[in-house]
XYZ file of N, CA and C in Angstrom:
729
model
N 132.051 114.692 120.704
C 131.284 114.535 120.274
C 130.541 114.991 119.080
N 130.317 116.576 119.038
C 130.018 117.338 118.141
C 131.042 117.145 116.890
N 132.259 117.110 117.286
C 133.367 117.056 115.891
C 133.185 116.059 115.290
N 132.941 114.898 116.014
C 132.899 113.790 115.299
C 131.485 113.660 114.199
N 130.504 114.157 114.800
C 129.411 114.352 113.744
C 129.633 115.262 112.595
N 130.352 116.297 112.842
C 130.624 117.502 111.990
C 131.603 116.770 110.592
N 132.335 115.522 111.063
C 133.023 114.837 110.242
C 132.201 114.234 108.892
N 130.817 114.109 109.364
C 129.753 113.530 108.552
C 129.421 114.863 107.437
N 129.405 115.890 108.062
C 129.233 116.952 106.769
C 130.400 117.246 106.372
N 131.353 117.220 106.864
C 132.851 117.242 105.812
C 132.728 116.199 104.601
N 132.384 115.159 105.153
C 132.283 114.034 103.823
C 130.974 114.295 102.950
N 129.955 114.919 103.478
C 128.592 114.737 102.528
C 129.135 116.011 101.717
N 130.038 116.857 102.227
C 130.180 118.426 101.391
C 130.994 117.743 100.155
N 132.364 117.134 100.557
C 132.917 116.562 99.426
C 132.245 115.726 98.351
N 131.292 114.855 98.926
C 130.301 114.016 97.845
C 129.419 115.270 96.875
N 129.140 115.949 97.509
C 128.474 116.987 96.549
C 129.033 117.676 95.949
N 130.670 118.136 95.947
C 131.262 118.551 95.004
C 131.850 117.939 93.894
N 132.159 116.448 94.324
C 132.548 115.529 93.428
C 131.336 115.366 92.355
N 130.087 114.981 92.835
C 129.232 115.028 92.076
C 128.907 116.258 90.713
N 129.112 117.447 91.663
C 129.326 118.287 90.432
C 130.055 118.272 89.324
N 131.257 117.795 89.855
C 132.236 117.574 88.977
C 132.018 116.526 87.932
N 131.394 115.574 88.307
C 131.347 114.443 87.213
C 130.239 114.390 86.611
N 129.481 115.552 86.348
C 128.274 115.678 85.692
C 128.359 116.908 84.535
N 129.685 117.508 84.083
C 129.883 118.591 83.510
C 129.630 118.355 81.986
N 129.107 117.207 81.581
C 128.606 117.043 80.121
C 127.164 117.610 80.429
N 126.673 117.745 81.377
C 125.155 118.136 81.439
C 125.093 119.596 82.194
N 125.966 120.446 81.894
C 125.993 121.566 82.521
C 124.790 122.065 82.882
N 123.843 122.259 81.857
C 122.573 122.907 82.058
C 121.442 122.323 83.180
N 121.799 121.061 83.251
C 121.111 120.349 84.416
C 121.925 120.429 85.676
N 123.186 120.474 85.758
C 123.724 120.986 86.849
C 123.772 122.084 87.503
N 123.520 123.464 86.227
C 123.006 124.454 86.994
C 121.856 124.536 87.383
N 121.052 123.889 86.504
C 119.449 124.088 87.048
C 119.317 123.715 88.152
N 119.715 122.446 88.733
C 119.831 121.731 89.873
C 120.342 122.842 90.933
N 121.623 123.087 90.693
C 122.108 124.391 91.699
C 121.308 125.611 91.930
N 120.616 125.821 90.997
C 119.692 127.030 91.114
C 118.495 126.791 91.984
N 118.030 125.532 91.827
C 116.701 124.993 92.616
C 117.200 124.606 94.075
N 118.570 124.147 94.185
C 119.032 123.682 95.455
C 119.364 125.159 96.377
N 119.849 126.133 95.695
C 120.025 127.651 96.431
C 118.607 128.146 96.687
N 117.957 128.086 95.837
C 116.612 128.472 95.991
C 115.883 128.119 97.555
N 115.851 126.500 97.224
C 115.361 126.047 98.329
C 115.943 126.301 99.748
N 117.379 126.420 99.912
C 118.144 126.645 100.986
C 117.550 128.029 101.473
N 117.685 129.133 100.441
C 117.604 130.228 101.048
C 116.144 130.559 101.255
N 114.980 129.823 100.651
C 113.463 130.493 100.887
C 113.025 129.174 102.048
N 113.113 128.245 102.042
C 112.831 127.245 102.819
C 113.554 126.742 103.939
N 115.049 126.931 104.063
C 115.576 126.672 105.154
C 116.144 127.829 106.038
N 117.030 128.676 105.497
C 117.421 129.727 105.956
C 116.606 130.796 106.202
N 115.624 131.529 105.646
C 114.773 132.143 105.893
C 113.865 132.066 107.461
N 113.050 130.873 107.177
C 112.168 130.686 108.220
C 113.125 130.423 109.494
N 114.399 129.849 109.686
C 115.217 130.038 110.546
C 115.454 131.346 110.924
N 115.906 132.268 110.134
C 116.130 133.464 110.397
C 115.282 134.375 111.461
N 113.844 134.036 110.705
C 112.889 134.600 111.275
C 112.429 134.446 112.722
N 112.771 133.169 112.912
C 112.474 132.420 114.298
C 113.528 132.888 115.135
N 114.882 133.118 114.951
C 115.960 133.525 115.348
C 116.289 135.164 115.963
N 115.708 135.510 114.623
C 115.458 137.169 114.853
C 114.418 137.582 115.038
N 113.511 137.416 116.072
C 112.268 137.876 115.850
C 111.797 139.103 115.875
N 112.817 140.070 116.375
C 112.153 141.523 116.505
C 112.135 142.400 115.411
N 111.623 143.373 115.175
C 111.255 144.291 114.177
C 112.236 145.545 114.159
N 112.305 146.015 112.911
C 112.868 147.017 112.580
C 112.053 147.980 112.007
N 111.437 149.071 112.575
C 110.599 150.136 111.969
C 109.469 149.142 111.222
N 108.759 148.161 112.176
C 107.688 147.520 111.639
C 107.801 146.461 110.532
N 108.933 145.956 110.468
C 109.474 145.035 109.433
C 110.204 143.845 110.401
N 109.980 142.550 110.101
C 110.879 141.704 111.142
C 112.444 141.999 110.802
N 113.160 141.847 111.429
C 114.667 141.971 111.139
C 115.513 141.003 110.014
N 114.760 140.139 110.243
C 115.332 139.063 109.282
C 115.027 139.395 107.821
N 113.600 139.445 107.378
C 113.665 140.153 106.258
C 114.302 141.184 105.831
N 114.644 142.327 106.550
C 115.191 143.409 106.416
C 116.825 142.967 105.839
N 117.115 142.122 106.347
C 118.339 141.550 106.214
C 118.472 140.803 105.010
N 117.512 139.957 104.911
C 117.335 139.206 103.694
C 117.282 140.251 102.385
N 116.616 141.192 102.337
C 116.663 142.190 101.473
C 118.128 142.826 101.197
N 118.579 143.046 102.387
C 119.994 143.603 102.171
C 120.870 143.073 101.573
N 120.877 141.620 101.738
C 121.848 140.314 101.229
C 121.699 140.543 99.857
N 120.423 140.444 99.492
C 120.276 140.406 97.877
C 120.608 141.710 97.279
N 120.485 142.758 97.927
C 120.958 143.971 97.162
C 122.856 144.067 97.554
N 123.036 143.520 98.574
C 124.470 143.638 98.778
C 125.457 142.774 97.583
N 124.567 141.533 97.399
C 125.178 140.475 96.316
C 125.173 141.147 95.051
N 124.221 141.915 94.762
C 123.804 142.717 93.553
C 125.108 143.707 93.480
N 125.245 144.623 94.484
C 126.342 145.481 94.206
C 127.629 145.029 94.030
N 127.845 144.020 94.871
C 129.479 143.444 94.547
C 129.530 143.089 93.386
N 128.424 142.054 92.694
C 128.631 141.567 91.387
C 128.932 143.016 90.550
N 128.146 143.697 90.586
C 128.063 145.053 89.495
C 129.711 145.616 89.570
N 129.790 145.952 90.681
C 131.326 146.331 91.102
C 132.413 145.654 90.659
N 132.478 144.517 90.795
C 133.442 143.929 90.142
C 133.357 143.571 88.607
N 132.216 143.529 88.211
C 132.077 143.305 86.642
C 132.580 144.637 85.983
N 131.925 145.694 86.666
C 132.426 146.998 86.119
C 133.985 147.341 86.304
N 134.741 146.843 87.471
C 136.094 146.722 87.507
C 136.877 145.876 86.115
N 136.389 144.692 86.072
C 136.545 144.052 85.123
C 136.735 144.583 83.442
N 135.329 145.344 83.268
C 135.053 145.970 81.966
C 136.156 147.083 82.023
N 136.110 147.631 83.046
C 137.411 149.024 82.947
C 138.869 148.522 82.430
N 139.092 147.277 82.539
C 140.526 146.519 82.462
C 140.342 146.054 81.017
N 139.398 146.451 80.288
C 139.313 145.907 79.066
C 138.452 144.721 78.380
N 137.832 144.049 79.587
C 136.910 143.078 79.487
C 135.487 143.145 79.099
N 135.011 143.004 78.095
C 133.684 143.239 77.663
C 132.712 142.294 78.935
N 131.609 143.067 79.350
C 130.738 142.180 80.099
C 130.050 141.036 79.825
N 129.779 141.019 78.489
C 129.115 140.354 77.672
C 129.921 138.818 77.584
N 129.554 137.631 78.242
C 130.274 136.691 78.071
C 131.587 136.374 78.796
N 131.512 137.642 79.861
C 133.022 137.383 80.848
C 132.400 137.680 82.006
N 132.460 136.790 83.100
C 132.263 136.921 84.551
C 133.530 137.260 85.071
N 133.146 137.996 86.179
C 134.230 138.377 87.205
C 134.558 137.112 88.464
N 135.767 136.628 88.046
C 135.993 135.441 88.853
C 135.950 135.489 90.342
N 136.284 137.064 90.723
C 136.103 137.518 92.201
C 134.553 137.201 92.500
N 133.633 137.384 91.926
C 132.242 137.103 92.062
C 132.216 135.799 92.740
N 132.584 134.659 92.083
C 132.632 133.426 92.262
C 133.077 133.120 93.402
N 134.586 133.425 93.845
C 135.091 133.386 94.671
C 134.691 133.801 96.179
N 134.022 135.048 96.103
C 133.240 135.811 97.209
C 132.291 134.825 97.560
N 131.198 134.687 96.281
C 130.164 133.642 96.663
C 130.703 132.292 97.463
N 131.722 131.627 96.982
C 132.083 130.408 97.608
C 132.635 130.895 98.728
N 133.143 131.793 99.079
C 133.601 132.271 100.553
C 132.767 132.563 101.517
N 131.475 133.054 100.878
C 130.104 133.009 101.843
C 129.518 131.574 101.930
N 129.519 131.016 100.886
C 129.261 129.249 101.238
C 130.148 128.837 102.503
N 131.639 128.581 102.562
C 132.333 128.398 103.511
C 131.769 129.068 105.093
N 131.535 130.386 104.841
C 131.150 131.038 106.157
C 130.053 130.365 106.978
N 129.067 130.076 105.886
C 127.682 129.621 106.119
C 128.107 127.954 106.646
N 128.774 127.084 106.055
C 129.221 125.915 106.532
C 129.804 126.032 107.895
N 130.632 126.959 107.938
C 131.174 127.185 109.550
C 130.390 127.663 110.670
N 129.223 128.237 110.159
C 128.130 128.590 111.081
C 127.006 127.269 111.321
N 127.191 126.490 110.268
C 126.604 124.886 110.561
C 127.037 124.125 111.708
N 128.650 124.301 111.328
C 129.369 123.372 112.397
C 129.302 124.131 113.908
N 129.167 125.659 114.166
C 128.537 126.273 115.133
C 127.152 125.712 115.985
N 126.456 125.695 114.661
C 124.819 125.228 115.138
C 125.012 123.810 115.754
N 125.963 122.818 115.156
C 125.825 121.598 115.770
C 126.577 121.543 117.103
N 127.696 122.253 117.282
C 128.234 122.324 118.539
C 127.468 123.140 119.472
N 126.572 124.025 119.433
C 125.603 124.582 120.113
C 124.502 123.812 120.916
N 124.116 123.025 119.778
C 122.707 122.052 119.913
C 123.362 120.767 120.689
N 124.621 120.452 120.853
C 125.331 119.405 121.740
C 125.186 120.083 123.139
N 125.690 121.213 123.236
C 125.550 121.720 124.465
C 124.134 122.069 125.364
N 123.342 121.747 124.340
C 121.900 121.464 125.406
C 121.554 120.386 125.249
N 122.088 119.372 124.624
C 121.772 118.019 124.796
C 121.788 116.982 123.659
N 122.240 115.687 124.055
C 122.782 114.799 122.891
C 121.434 114.718 121.771
N 120.564 114.849 122.363
C 119.111 114.626 121.293
C 119.055 115.649 120.326
N 119.099 116.725 120.900
C 119.299 118.157 119.874
C 120.141 118.120 119.042
N 121.396 117.638 119.715
C 122.665 117.682 118.825
C 122.440 116.986 117.767
N 122.178 115.764 117.637
C 122.002 114.370 116.590
C 120.969 115.177 115.696
N 119.838 115.513 116.272
C 118.732 116.346 115.081
C 119.357 117.275 114.362
N 120.177 118.429 115.085
C 120.509 119.102 114.107
C 121.433 118.747 113.282
N 122.444 118.153 113.691
C 123.675 117.372 112.668
C 122.903 116.842 111.758
N 122.197 116.290 111.681
C 121.140 115.158 110.819
C 120.699 116.101 109.606
N 120.144 117.328 110.282
C 119.644 118.432 109.092
C 120.854 118.971 108.437
N 121.838 119.456 109.229
C 123.115 119.816 108.756
C 123.890 119.089 107.354
N 124.179 117.753 107.678
C 124.499 116.809 106.941
C 123.814 116.213 105.521
N 122.308 116.713 105.921
C 121.550 116.283 104.956
C 121.730 117.345 103.971
N 121.861 118.491 104.343
C 121.910 119.956 103.342
C 123.271 120.060 102.610
N 124.261 119.429 103.082
C 125.935 119.852 103.198
C 125.915 119.381 101.611
N 125.323 118.327 101.438
C 125.645 117.851 100.029
C 125.297 118.906 99.110
N 123.917 119.648 99.188
C 123.794 120.957 98.391
C 124.910 121.947 98.536
N 125.428 122.201 99.977
C 126.322 123.234 99.843
C 127.469 122.886 99.319
N 128.270 121.744 99.070
C 129.348 121.272 98.391
C 129.113 121.375 96.774
N 128.056 120.963 96.314
C 127.537 120.924 94.781
C 127.525 122.257 94.325
N 126.955 123.278 95.220
C 126.672 124.925 95.082
C 128.027 125.317 95.046
N 128.788 125.011 95.881
C 130.303 125.607 96.111
C 131.179 125.467 94.924
N 131.447 124.247 94.401
C 132.219 123.963 93.118
C 131.316 124.762 91.971
N 129.927 124.391 92.156
C 129.484 124.865 90.868
C 129.919 126.461 90.543
N 129.476 127.276 91.595
C 129.361 128.631 91.649
C 130.662 129.032 91.381
N 131.708 128.623 91.979
C 133.244 128.565 91.781
C 133.536 128.698 90.088
N 133.236 127.669 89.599
C 133.298 127.269 88.197
C 132.979 128.090 87.593
N 131.491 128.435 87.415
C 130.779 129.560 86.655
C 131.055 130.371 86.531
N 132.019 131.231 87.457
C 132.432 132.455 87.181
C 133.840 132.594 86.449
N 134.209 131.404 86.131
C 135.550 131.437 85.271
C 136.779 130.906 85.997
N 136.600 130.453 87.144
C 137.912 130.216 87.962
C 138.407 128.625 87.553
N 139.636 128.693 87.802
C 140.241 127.362 87.534
C 139.809 126.001 88.217
N 139.806 125.081 87.743
C 139.542 123.829 88.552
C 140.131 123.665 89.940
N 141.425 124.050 89.947
C 141.864 123.957 91.122
C 141.331 124.876 92.266
N 141.012 126.243 91.873
C 140.326 126.848 92.693
C 138.924 126.538 93.444
N 138.191 125.866 92.523
C 137.128 125.158 92.836
C 136.889 124.254 93.693
N 138.179 123.505 93.514
C 138.624 122.278 94.606
C 138.819 122.968 95.860
N 139.621 124.013 95.803
C 140.353 124.430 97.116
C 139.304 125.110 97.847
N 138.078 125.672 97.295
C 136.983 126.318 97.907
C 136.042 124.877 98.327
N 135.806 124.131 97.577
C 135.209 122.666 98.121
C 135.838 122.370 99.038
N 137.050 122.248 99.490
C 137.894 121.560 100.709
C 137.624 122.541 101.642
N 137.812 123.682 101.395
C 137.256 124.930 102.609
C 135.950 124.645 103.240
N 135.350 124.189 102.266
C 133.622 123.888 102.566
C 133.450 123.019 103.339
N 134.331 122.057 103.114
C 134.222 120.812 103.707
C 134.701 120.991 105.135
N 135.732 121.593 105.499
C 136.299 121.634 106.900
C 135.574 122.641 107.529
N 135.301 123.664 106.945
C 134.360 124.555 107.887
C 133.507 124.138 108.810
N 132.795 122.951 108.642
C 131.703 122.637 109.751
C 132.607 122.149 110.835
N 133.576 121.515 110.716
C 134.487 120.956 111.465
C 135.280 122.032 112.630
N 135.681 122.852 112.088
C 136.303 124.080 112.743
C 134.935 124.906 113.482
N 133.743 125.057 112.706
C 132.778 125.655 113.529
C 132.395 124.889 114.495
N 132.316 123.755 114.668
C 132.013 122.859 115.961
C 133.171 122.846 116.849
N 134.124 122.881 116.319
C 135.401 122.914 117.744
C 135.119 124.590 118.113
N 135.113 125.632 117.505
C 134.752 126.780 117.959
C 133.829 126.905 119.412
N 132.949 126.009 119.219
C 131.913 126.617 120.125
C 132.009 126.046 121.603
N 133.642 125.227 121.800
C 134.277 125.259 122.911
C 134.683 126.575 123.465
N 134.767 127.654 122.708
C 135.208 128.789 123.409
C 134.343 130.139 123.054
N 133.357 129.776 121.920
C 132.821 130.993 121.791
C 131.235 130.775 121.689
N 130.627 131.652 122.335
C 129.097 131.576 122.212
C 128.470 132.625 121.493
N 127.505 132.273 120.260
C 126.958 133.227 119.511
C 125.302 133.920 120.064
N 125.247 134.575 120.047
C 123.837 135.234 120.801
C 122.994 134.777 119.347
N 121.901 134.342 119.942
C 120.739 133.752 118.932
C 120.332 134.882 117.828
N 119.929 136.083 118.558
C 119.428 137.235 117.290
C 120.442 137.471 116.344
N 121.734 137.408 116.599
C 122.857 137.599 115.905
C 122.713 136.518 114.695
N 122.952 134.978 115.067
C 123.031 134.323 114.590
C 121.464 134.388 113.322
N 120.580 134.393 113.787
C 119.545 134.929 113.314
C 119.422 135.911 111.922
N 120.303 137.030 112.164
C 120.375 138.416 111.681
C 121.445 137.721 110.432
N 122.447 136.894 110.670
C 123.509 136.237 109.660
C 122.908 135.247 108.556
N 121.779 134.628 109.139
C 121.265 133.434 108.595
C 120.327 134.616 107.410
N 119.391 135.615 107.725
C 118.607 136.286 106.708
C 119.512 137.118 105.874
N 120.774 137.663 106.398
C 121.769 138.110 105.270
C 121.963 137.582 104.104
N 122.861 136.051 104.638
C 123.188 135.255 103.649
C 121.971 134.592 102.750
N 121.076 134.173 103.222
C 119.830 133.991 102.427
C 119.555 134.535 101.466
N 119.479 136.414 101.273
C 119.066 137.206 100.741
C 120.254 136.924 99.334
N 121.655 136.798 99.896
C 122.756 136.937 98.869
C 122.607 135.900 97.988
N 122.297 134.538 99.013
C 122.052 133.110 97.937
C 121.113 133.110 97.257
N 119.953 134.098 97.500
C 118.542 133.997 96.585
C 118.958 134.892 95.388
N 119.910 135.882 95.571
C 120.291 136.982 94.312
C 121.041 135.660 93.150
N 122.126 135.198 93.944
C 122.819 134.226 92.968
C 122.147 133.299 92.350
N 121.274 132.578 92.749
C 120.421 131.519 92.022
C 119.286 132.141 91.184
N 118.530 133.118 91.504
C 117.662 134.017 90.572
C 118.287 134.803 89.541
N 118.929 135.574 89.438
C 119.843 136.341 88.712
C 121.132 135.925 88.147
N 121.657 134.635 88.584
C 122.941 134.329 87.865
C 122.814 133.069 87.553
N 122.844 132.203 88.099
C 122.645 130.534 88.206
C 121.730 130.343 87.078
N 120.211 130.478 87.326
C 119.141 129.979 86.506
C 119.153 130.870 85.238
N 119.578 131.743 84.943
C 119.650 132.460 83.680
C 120.793 131.831 82.845
N 121.785 131.416 83.502
C 122.833 130.877 82.816
C 122.810 129.411 82.394
N 121.734 128.754 83.262
C 121.248 127.428 82.830
C 120.431 127.178 81.698
N 119.949 128.642 81.583
C 118.807 128.659 80.589
C 119.150 129.177 79.242
N 120.490 129.810 79.331
C 121.032 130.354 78.007
C 121.097 129.561 76.951
N 121.835 128.285 77.240
C 122.079 127.564 75.772
C 121.102 126.427 75.716
N 120.523 125.900 76.952
C 119.471 124.835 76.805
C 118.420 125.284 77.696
N 117.414 126.050 76.734
C 116.003 126.196 77.467
C 115.221 125.089 77.511
N 115.826 124.110 78.245
C 114.830 122.483 77.848
C 114.022 122.340 79.197
N 113.037 121.689 79.203
C 112.004 121.141 80.079
C 112.819 120.668 81.068
N 113.892 119.777 80.703
C 114.686 118.950 82.012
C 115.221 120.044 82.587
N 115.804 121.239 82.085
C 116.689 122.118 83.170
C 115.494 122.674 84.133
N 114.047 122.994 83.779
C 113.302 123.575 84.699
C 113.103 122.362 85.430
N 113.021 120.760 85.274
C 112.544 119.922 85.915
C 113.746 119.573 87.374
N 114.899 120.023 86.593
C 116.227 119.601 87.668
C 115.852 121.188 88.814
N 115.601 121.909 88.283
C 115.282 123.187 88.998
C 114.096 123.145 90.257
N 113.242 122.347 89.751
C 112.073 122.100 90.666
C 112.421 120.856 91.606
N 113.235 119.718 91.052
C 113.807 118.790 92.188
C 114.785 119.424 93.176
N 115.503 120.496 92.590
C 116.450 120.887 93.698
C 115.942 121.471 94.840
N 114.649 122.240 94.365
C 114.072 122.564 95.599
C 113.220 121.961 96.386
N 112.524 120.996 95.608
C 112.012 120.135 96.145
C 112.751 119.133 97.296
N 114.074 118.837 96.946
C 114.692 118.068 97.488
C 115.253 118.961 99.005
N 115.342 119.995 99.138
C 115.471 121.030 100.183
C 114.519 120.729 101.098
N 113.226 120.974 100.391
C 111.961 120.856 101.321
C 111.752 119.524 102.021
N 112.282 118.417 101.385
C 112.116 117.267 101.910
C 113.065 117.075 103.138
N 114.381 117.762 102.970
C 115.397 117.701 103.861
C 114.623 118.216 105.286
N 114.064 119.602 104.831
C 113.604 120.314 105.852
C 112.685 119.754 106.723
N 111.403 118.981 105.886
C 110.396 118.267 106.539
C 111.186 117.203 107.490
N 111.716 116.338 107.006
C 112.563 115.291 107.643
C 113.460 115.356 108.936
N 113.835 116.683 108.745
C 114.649 117.037 110.179
C 113.707 117.763 110.848
N 112.387 118.066 110.894
C 111.708 118.633 111.837
C 111.611 120.100 111.789
N 111.884 120.659 110.553
C 112.179 122.031 110.143
C 111.340 122.860 110.700
């Protein structure tokens, strides 16, 4: 049952990626929306879940918040290292983004989608009602995952075939995650720590990369509205799923 439900997440992820491909003539709006979706997922979905799952503190600070900041700094460090390596090979940083950053970020999205599948499988082990509730929340925000995976892979200069390959991997990940729960159980504190770390990395990519790029050529009011709409959409999804 969990695997069948995860197929809904598979389809919704592909729909999100397909949407990102079809609106390339409004690139600034696509990036603005992607930035809002990523901010919403990081701040309104991942971080609250992380705080609940990893409730203990490290030196007076909730572990989830420490890992959120660590994820932000890790994403910044990886991007700077890859950009520096690219510059050392003769490519100036201005106007040239390291494709590896996009692939790394997309791989993190795939890992997150895998954990979504794990969440679905674990919830069904508790009960059918719980499983359907979690699955509904995952399916609803997997549209944003597919949209963001394709957008961020393309943004860093990767060829379309690479972006499509990462999109397909992201779509398959929830199904594989649901299958894995038949064999592996992940402790809740560990899952909470992962959510905090990934949320911090996602927040960095949205605030430091996606949104500045969205406003670089088109500093329009419509771009800001797209960002607000993306964050509001995630808020609505979290509310409807009983966040």
